mmCIF file with all atom_site columns, C-alpha atoms in Angstrom:
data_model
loop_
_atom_site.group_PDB
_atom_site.id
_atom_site.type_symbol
_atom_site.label_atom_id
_atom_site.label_alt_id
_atom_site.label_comp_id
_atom_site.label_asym_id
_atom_site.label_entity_id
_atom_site.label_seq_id
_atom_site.pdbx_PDB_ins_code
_atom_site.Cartn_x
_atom_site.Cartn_y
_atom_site.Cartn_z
_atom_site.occupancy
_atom_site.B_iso_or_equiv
_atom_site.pdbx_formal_charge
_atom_site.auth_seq_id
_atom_site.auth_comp_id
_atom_site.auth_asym_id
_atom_site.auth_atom_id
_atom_site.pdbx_PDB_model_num
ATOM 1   C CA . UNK A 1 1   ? -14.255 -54.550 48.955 1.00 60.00 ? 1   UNK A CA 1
ATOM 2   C CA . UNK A 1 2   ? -14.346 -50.556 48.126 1.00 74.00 ? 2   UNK A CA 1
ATOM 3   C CA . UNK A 1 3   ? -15.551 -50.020 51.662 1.00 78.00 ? 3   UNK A CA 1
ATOM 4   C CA . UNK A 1 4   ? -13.425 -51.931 53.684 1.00 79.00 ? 4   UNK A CA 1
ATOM 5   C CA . UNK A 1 5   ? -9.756  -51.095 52.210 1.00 86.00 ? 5   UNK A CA 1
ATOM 6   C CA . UNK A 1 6   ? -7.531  -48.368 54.055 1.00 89.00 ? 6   UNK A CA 1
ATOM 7   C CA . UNK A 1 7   ? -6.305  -46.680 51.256 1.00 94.00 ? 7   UNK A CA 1
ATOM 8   C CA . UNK A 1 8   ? -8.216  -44.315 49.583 1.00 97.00 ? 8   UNK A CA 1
ATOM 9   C CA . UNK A 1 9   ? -10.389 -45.204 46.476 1.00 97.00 ? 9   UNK A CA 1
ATOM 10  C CA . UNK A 1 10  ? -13.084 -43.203 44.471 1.00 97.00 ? 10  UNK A CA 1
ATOM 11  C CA . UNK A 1 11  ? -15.093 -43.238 41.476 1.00 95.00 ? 11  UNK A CA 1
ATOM 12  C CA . UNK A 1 12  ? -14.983 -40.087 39.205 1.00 94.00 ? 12  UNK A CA 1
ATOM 13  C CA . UNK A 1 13  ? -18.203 -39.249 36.922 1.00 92.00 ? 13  UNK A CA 1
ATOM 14  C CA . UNK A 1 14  ? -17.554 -36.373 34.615 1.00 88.00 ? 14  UNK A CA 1
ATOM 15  C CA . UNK A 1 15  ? -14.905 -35.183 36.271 1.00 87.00 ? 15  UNK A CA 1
ATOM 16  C CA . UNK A 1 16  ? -16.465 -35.351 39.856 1.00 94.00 ? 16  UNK A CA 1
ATOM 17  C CA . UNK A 1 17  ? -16.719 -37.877 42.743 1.00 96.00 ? 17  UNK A CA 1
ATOM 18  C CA . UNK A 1 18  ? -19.904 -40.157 42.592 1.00 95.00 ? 18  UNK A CA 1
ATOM 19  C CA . UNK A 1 19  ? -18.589 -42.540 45.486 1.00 95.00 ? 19  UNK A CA 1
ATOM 20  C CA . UNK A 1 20  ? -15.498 -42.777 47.899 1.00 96.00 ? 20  UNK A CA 1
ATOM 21  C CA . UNK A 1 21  ? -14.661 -44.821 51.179 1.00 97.00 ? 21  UNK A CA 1
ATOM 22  C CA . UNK A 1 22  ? -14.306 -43.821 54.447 1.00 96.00 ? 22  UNK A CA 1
ATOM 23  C CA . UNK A 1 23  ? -10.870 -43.809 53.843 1.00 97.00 ? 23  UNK A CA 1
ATOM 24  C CA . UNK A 1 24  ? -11.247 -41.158 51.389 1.00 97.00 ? 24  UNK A CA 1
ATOM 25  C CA . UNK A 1 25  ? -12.934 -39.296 53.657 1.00 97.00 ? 25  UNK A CA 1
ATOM 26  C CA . UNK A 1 26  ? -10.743 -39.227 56.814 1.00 97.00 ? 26  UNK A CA 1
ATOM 27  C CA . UNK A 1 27  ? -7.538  -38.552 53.888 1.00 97.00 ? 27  UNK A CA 1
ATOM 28  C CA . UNK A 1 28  ? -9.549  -35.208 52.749 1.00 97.00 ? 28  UNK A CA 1
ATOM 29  C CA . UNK A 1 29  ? -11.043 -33.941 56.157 1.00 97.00 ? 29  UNK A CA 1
ATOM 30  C CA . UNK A 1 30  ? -14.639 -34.563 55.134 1.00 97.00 ? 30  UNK A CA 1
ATOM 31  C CA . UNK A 1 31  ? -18.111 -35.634 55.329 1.00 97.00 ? 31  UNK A CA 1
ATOM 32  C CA . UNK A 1 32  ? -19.781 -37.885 52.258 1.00 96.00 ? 32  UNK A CA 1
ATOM 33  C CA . UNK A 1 33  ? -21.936 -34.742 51.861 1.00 97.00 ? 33  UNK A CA 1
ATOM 34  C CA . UNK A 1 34  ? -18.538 -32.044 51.842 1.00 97.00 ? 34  UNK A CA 1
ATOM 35  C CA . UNK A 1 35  ? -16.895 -34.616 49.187 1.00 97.00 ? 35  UNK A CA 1
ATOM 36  C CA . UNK A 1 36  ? -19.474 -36.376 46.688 1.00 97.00 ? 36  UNK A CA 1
ATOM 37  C CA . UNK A 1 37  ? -20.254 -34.212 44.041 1.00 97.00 ? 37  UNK A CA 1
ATOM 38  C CA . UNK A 1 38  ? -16.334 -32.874 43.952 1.00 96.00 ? 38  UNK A CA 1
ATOM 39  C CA . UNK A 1 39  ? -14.441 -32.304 40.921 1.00 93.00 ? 39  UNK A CA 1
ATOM 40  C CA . UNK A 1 40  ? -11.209 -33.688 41.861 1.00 89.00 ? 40  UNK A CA 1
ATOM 41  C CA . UNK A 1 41  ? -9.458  -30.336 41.189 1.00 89.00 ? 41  UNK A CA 1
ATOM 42  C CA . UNK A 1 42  ? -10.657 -29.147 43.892 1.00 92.00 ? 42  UNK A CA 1
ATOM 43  C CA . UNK A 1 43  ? -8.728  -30.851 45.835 1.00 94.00 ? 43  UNK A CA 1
ATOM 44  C CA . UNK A 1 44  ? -5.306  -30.028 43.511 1.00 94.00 ? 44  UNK A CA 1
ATOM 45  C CA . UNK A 1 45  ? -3.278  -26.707 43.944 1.00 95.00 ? 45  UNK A CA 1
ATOM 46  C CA . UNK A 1 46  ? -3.137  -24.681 40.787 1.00 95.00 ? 46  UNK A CA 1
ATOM 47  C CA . UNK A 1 47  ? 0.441   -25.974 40.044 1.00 96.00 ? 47  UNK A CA 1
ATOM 48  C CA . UNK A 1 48  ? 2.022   -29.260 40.613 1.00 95.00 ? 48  UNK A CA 1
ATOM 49  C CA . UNK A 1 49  ? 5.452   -29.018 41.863 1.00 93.00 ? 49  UNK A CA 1
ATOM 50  C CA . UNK A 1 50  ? 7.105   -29.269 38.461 1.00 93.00 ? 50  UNK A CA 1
ATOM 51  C CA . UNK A 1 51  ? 5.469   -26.711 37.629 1.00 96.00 ? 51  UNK A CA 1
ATOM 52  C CA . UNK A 1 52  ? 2.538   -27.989 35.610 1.00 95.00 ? 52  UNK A CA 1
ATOM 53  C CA . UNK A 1 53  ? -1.022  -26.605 36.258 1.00 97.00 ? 53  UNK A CA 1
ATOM 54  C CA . UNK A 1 54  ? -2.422  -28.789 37.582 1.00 96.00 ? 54  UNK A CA 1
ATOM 55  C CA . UNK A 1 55  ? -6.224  -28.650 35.843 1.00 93.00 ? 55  UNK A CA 1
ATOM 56  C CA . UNK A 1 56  ? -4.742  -29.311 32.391 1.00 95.00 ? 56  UNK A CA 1
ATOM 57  C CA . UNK A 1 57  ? -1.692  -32.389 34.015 1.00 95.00 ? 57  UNK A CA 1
ATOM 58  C CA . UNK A 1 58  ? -4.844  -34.321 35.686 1.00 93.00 ? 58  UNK A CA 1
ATOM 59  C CA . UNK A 1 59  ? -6.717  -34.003 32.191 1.00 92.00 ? 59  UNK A CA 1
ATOM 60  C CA . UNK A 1 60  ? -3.557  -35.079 30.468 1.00 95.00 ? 60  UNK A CA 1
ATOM 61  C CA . UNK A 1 61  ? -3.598  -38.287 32.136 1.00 96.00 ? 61  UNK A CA 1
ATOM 62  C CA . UNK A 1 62  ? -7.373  -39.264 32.249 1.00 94.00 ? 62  UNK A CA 1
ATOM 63  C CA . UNK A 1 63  ? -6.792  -38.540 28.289 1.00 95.00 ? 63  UNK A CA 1
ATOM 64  C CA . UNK A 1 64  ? -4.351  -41.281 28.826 1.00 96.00 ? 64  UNK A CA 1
ATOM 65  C CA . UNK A 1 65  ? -5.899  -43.434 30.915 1.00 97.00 ? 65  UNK A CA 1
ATOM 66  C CA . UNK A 1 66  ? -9.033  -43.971 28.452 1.00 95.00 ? 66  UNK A CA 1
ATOM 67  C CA . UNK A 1 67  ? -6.631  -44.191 25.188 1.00 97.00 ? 67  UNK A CA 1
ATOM 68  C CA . UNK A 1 68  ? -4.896  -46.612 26.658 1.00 97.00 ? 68  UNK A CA 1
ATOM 69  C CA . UNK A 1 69  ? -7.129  -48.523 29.222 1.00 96.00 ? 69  UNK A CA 1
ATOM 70  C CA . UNK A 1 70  ? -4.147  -49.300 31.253 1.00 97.00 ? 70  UNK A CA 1
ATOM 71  C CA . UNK A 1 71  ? -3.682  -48.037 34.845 1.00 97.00 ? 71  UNK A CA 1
ATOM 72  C CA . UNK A 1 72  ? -1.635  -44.665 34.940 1.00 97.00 ? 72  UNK A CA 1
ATOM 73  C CA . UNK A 1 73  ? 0.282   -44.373 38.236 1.00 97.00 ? 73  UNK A CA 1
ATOM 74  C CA . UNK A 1 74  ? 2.000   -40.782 39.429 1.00 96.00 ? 74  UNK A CA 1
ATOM 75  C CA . UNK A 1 75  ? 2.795   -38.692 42.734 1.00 95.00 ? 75  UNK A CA 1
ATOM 76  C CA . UNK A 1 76  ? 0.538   -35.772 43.140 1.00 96.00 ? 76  UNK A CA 1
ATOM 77  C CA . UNK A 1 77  ? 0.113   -33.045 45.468 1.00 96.00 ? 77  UNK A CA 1
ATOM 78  C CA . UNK A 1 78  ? -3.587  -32.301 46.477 1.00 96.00 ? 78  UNK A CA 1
ATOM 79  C CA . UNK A 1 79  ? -5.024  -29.893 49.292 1.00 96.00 ? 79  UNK A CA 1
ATOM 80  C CA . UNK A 1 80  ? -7.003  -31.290 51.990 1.00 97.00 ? 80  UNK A CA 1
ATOM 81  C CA . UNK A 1 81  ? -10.693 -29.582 52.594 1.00 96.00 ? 81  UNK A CA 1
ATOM 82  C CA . UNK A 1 82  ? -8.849  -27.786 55.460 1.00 96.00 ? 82  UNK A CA 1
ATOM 83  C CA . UNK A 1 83  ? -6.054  -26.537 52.879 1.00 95.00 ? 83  UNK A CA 1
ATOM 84  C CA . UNK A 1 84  ? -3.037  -28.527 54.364 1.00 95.00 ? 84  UNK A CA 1
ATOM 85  C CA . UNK A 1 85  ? -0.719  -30.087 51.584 1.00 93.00 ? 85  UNK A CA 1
ATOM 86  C CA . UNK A 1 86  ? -1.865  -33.728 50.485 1.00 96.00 ? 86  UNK A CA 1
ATOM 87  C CA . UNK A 1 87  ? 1.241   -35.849 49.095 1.00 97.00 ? 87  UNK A CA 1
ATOM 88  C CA . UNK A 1 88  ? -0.205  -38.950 47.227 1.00 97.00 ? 88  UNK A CA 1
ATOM 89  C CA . UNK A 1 89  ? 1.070   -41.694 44.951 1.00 97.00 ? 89  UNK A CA 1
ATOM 90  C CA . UNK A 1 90  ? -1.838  -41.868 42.847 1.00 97.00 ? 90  UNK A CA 1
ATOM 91  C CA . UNK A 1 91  ? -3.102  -45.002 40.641 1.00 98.00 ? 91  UNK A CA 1
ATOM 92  C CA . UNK A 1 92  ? -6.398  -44.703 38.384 1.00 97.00 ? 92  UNK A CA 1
ATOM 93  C CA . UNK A 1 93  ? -7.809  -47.581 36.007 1.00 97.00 ? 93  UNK A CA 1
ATOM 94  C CA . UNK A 1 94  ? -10.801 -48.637 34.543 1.00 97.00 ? 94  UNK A CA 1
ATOM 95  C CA . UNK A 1 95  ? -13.182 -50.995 36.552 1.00 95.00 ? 95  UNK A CA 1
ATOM 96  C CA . UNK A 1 96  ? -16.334 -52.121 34.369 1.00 92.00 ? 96  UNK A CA 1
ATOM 97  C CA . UNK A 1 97  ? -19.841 -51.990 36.648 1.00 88.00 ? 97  UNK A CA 1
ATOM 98  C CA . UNK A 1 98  ? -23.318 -52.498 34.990 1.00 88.00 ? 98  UNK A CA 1
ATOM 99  C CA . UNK A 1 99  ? -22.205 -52.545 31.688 1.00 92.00 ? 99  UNK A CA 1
ATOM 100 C CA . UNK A 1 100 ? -19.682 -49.133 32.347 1.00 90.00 ? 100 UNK A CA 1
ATOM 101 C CA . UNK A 1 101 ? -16.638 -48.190 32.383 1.00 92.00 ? 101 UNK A CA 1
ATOM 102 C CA . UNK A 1 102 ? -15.821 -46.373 35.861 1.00 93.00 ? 102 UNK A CA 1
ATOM 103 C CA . UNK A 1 103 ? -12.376 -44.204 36.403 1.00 96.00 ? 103 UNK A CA 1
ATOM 104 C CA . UNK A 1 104 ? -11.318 -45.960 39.772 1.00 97.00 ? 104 UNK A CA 1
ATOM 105 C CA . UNK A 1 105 ? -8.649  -43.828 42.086 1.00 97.00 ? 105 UNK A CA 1
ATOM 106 C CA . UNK A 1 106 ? -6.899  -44.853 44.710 1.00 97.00 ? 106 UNK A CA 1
ATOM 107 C CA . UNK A 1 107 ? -4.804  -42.487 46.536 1.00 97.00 ? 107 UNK A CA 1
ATOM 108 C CA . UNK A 1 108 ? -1.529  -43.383 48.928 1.00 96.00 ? 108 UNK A CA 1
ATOM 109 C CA . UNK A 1 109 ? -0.883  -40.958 51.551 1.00 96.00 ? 109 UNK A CA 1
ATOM 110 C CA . UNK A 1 110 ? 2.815   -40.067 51.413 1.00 95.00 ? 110 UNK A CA 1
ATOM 111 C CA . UNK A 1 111 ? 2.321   -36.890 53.621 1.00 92.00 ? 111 UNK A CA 1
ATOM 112 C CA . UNK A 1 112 ? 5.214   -38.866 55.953 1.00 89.00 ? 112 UNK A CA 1
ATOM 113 C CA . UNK A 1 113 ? 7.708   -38.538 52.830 1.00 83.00 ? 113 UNK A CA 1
ATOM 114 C CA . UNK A 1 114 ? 7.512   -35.208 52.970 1.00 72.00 ? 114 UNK A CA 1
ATOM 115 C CA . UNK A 1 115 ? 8.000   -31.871 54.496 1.00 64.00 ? 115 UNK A CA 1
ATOM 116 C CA . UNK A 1 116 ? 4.800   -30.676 56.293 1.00 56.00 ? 116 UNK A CA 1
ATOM 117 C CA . UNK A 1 117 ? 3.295   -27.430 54.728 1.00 51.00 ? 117 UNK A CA 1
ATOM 118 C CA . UNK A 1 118 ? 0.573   -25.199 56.107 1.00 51.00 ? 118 UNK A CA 1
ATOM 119 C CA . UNK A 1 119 ? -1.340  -24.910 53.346 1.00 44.00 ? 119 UNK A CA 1
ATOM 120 C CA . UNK A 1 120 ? -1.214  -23.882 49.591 1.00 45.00 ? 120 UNK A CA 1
ATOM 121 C CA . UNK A 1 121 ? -1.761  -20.171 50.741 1.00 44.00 ? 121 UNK A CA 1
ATOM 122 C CA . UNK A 1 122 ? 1.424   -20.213 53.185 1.00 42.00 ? 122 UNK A CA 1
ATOM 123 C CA . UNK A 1 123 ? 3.376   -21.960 50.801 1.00 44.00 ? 123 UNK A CA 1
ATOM 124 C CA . UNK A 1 124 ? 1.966   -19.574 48.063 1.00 41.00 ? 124 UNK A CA 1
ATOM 125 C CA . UNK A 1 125 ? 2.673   -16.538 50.335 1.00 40.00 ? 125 UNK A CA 1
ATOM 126 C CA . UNK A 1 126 ? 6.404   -17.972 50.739 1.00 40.00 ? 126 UNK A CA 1
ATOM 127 C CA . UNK A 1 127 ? 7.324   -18.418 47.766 1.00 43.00 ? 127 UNK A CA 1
ATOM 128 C CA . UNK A 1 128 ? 6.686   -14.964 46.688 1.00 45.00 ? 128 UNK A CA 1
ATOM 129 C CA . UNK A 1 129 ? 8.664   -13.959 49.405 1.00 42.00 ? 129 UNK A CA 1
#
């Protein structure tokens, strides 16, 4: 089922992606060999647009996630592989495989919701400005 969805979905194991779809793939701008292996925060701009960092926000809600085993849904801005702006309405929950718990993602792209940006240096450069 993981393979054959459109919307993005990955696995996260200690903090980096063990598995993702093609789907993943095509929404970041890269291979299975670019991507597995990831920490997620690499694909997150230092700040969220509230103003958050992002690093210690995406912690703040795995923390949640495994208090609470309940799915945690949010809107997040990540950075494609190629540095373009990544809107996404996010969802992560537990799914249990061989006797483990696995932090599931799925990722909406909402890039048609917003403006387009360049890339987290232009808009960086900008808002310095």
């Amino acid at each position: 089922m993981f393979e054959y969805t459109l919307t993005a979905c990955f696995y996260l194991k200690n903090g980096k992606i063990s598995d993702c779809n093609k789907a993943m793939l095509d929404l970041v701008g890269g291979s299975r060999d670019q991507v597995i292996g990831l920490s997620v925060e690499k694909f997150s701009p230092e700040f969220q647009p509230d103003g958050r960092k992002s690093g210690q926000a995406s912690q703040n809600i795995i923390s949640d996630l495994l208090k609470t085993r309940r799915p945690v849904q949010f809107d997040w801005m990540h950075v494609r592989l190629d540095g373009t702006i990544l809107p996404v309405f996010a969802t992560i929950f537990l799914v249990h495989i061989e006797g483990a718990d696995q932090i599931t993602v799925v990722w909406e792209d909402r890039r048609k919701h917003f403006p387009t940006r360049k890339s987290r240096k232009n808009r960086t450069a900008t808002s310095n400005s």
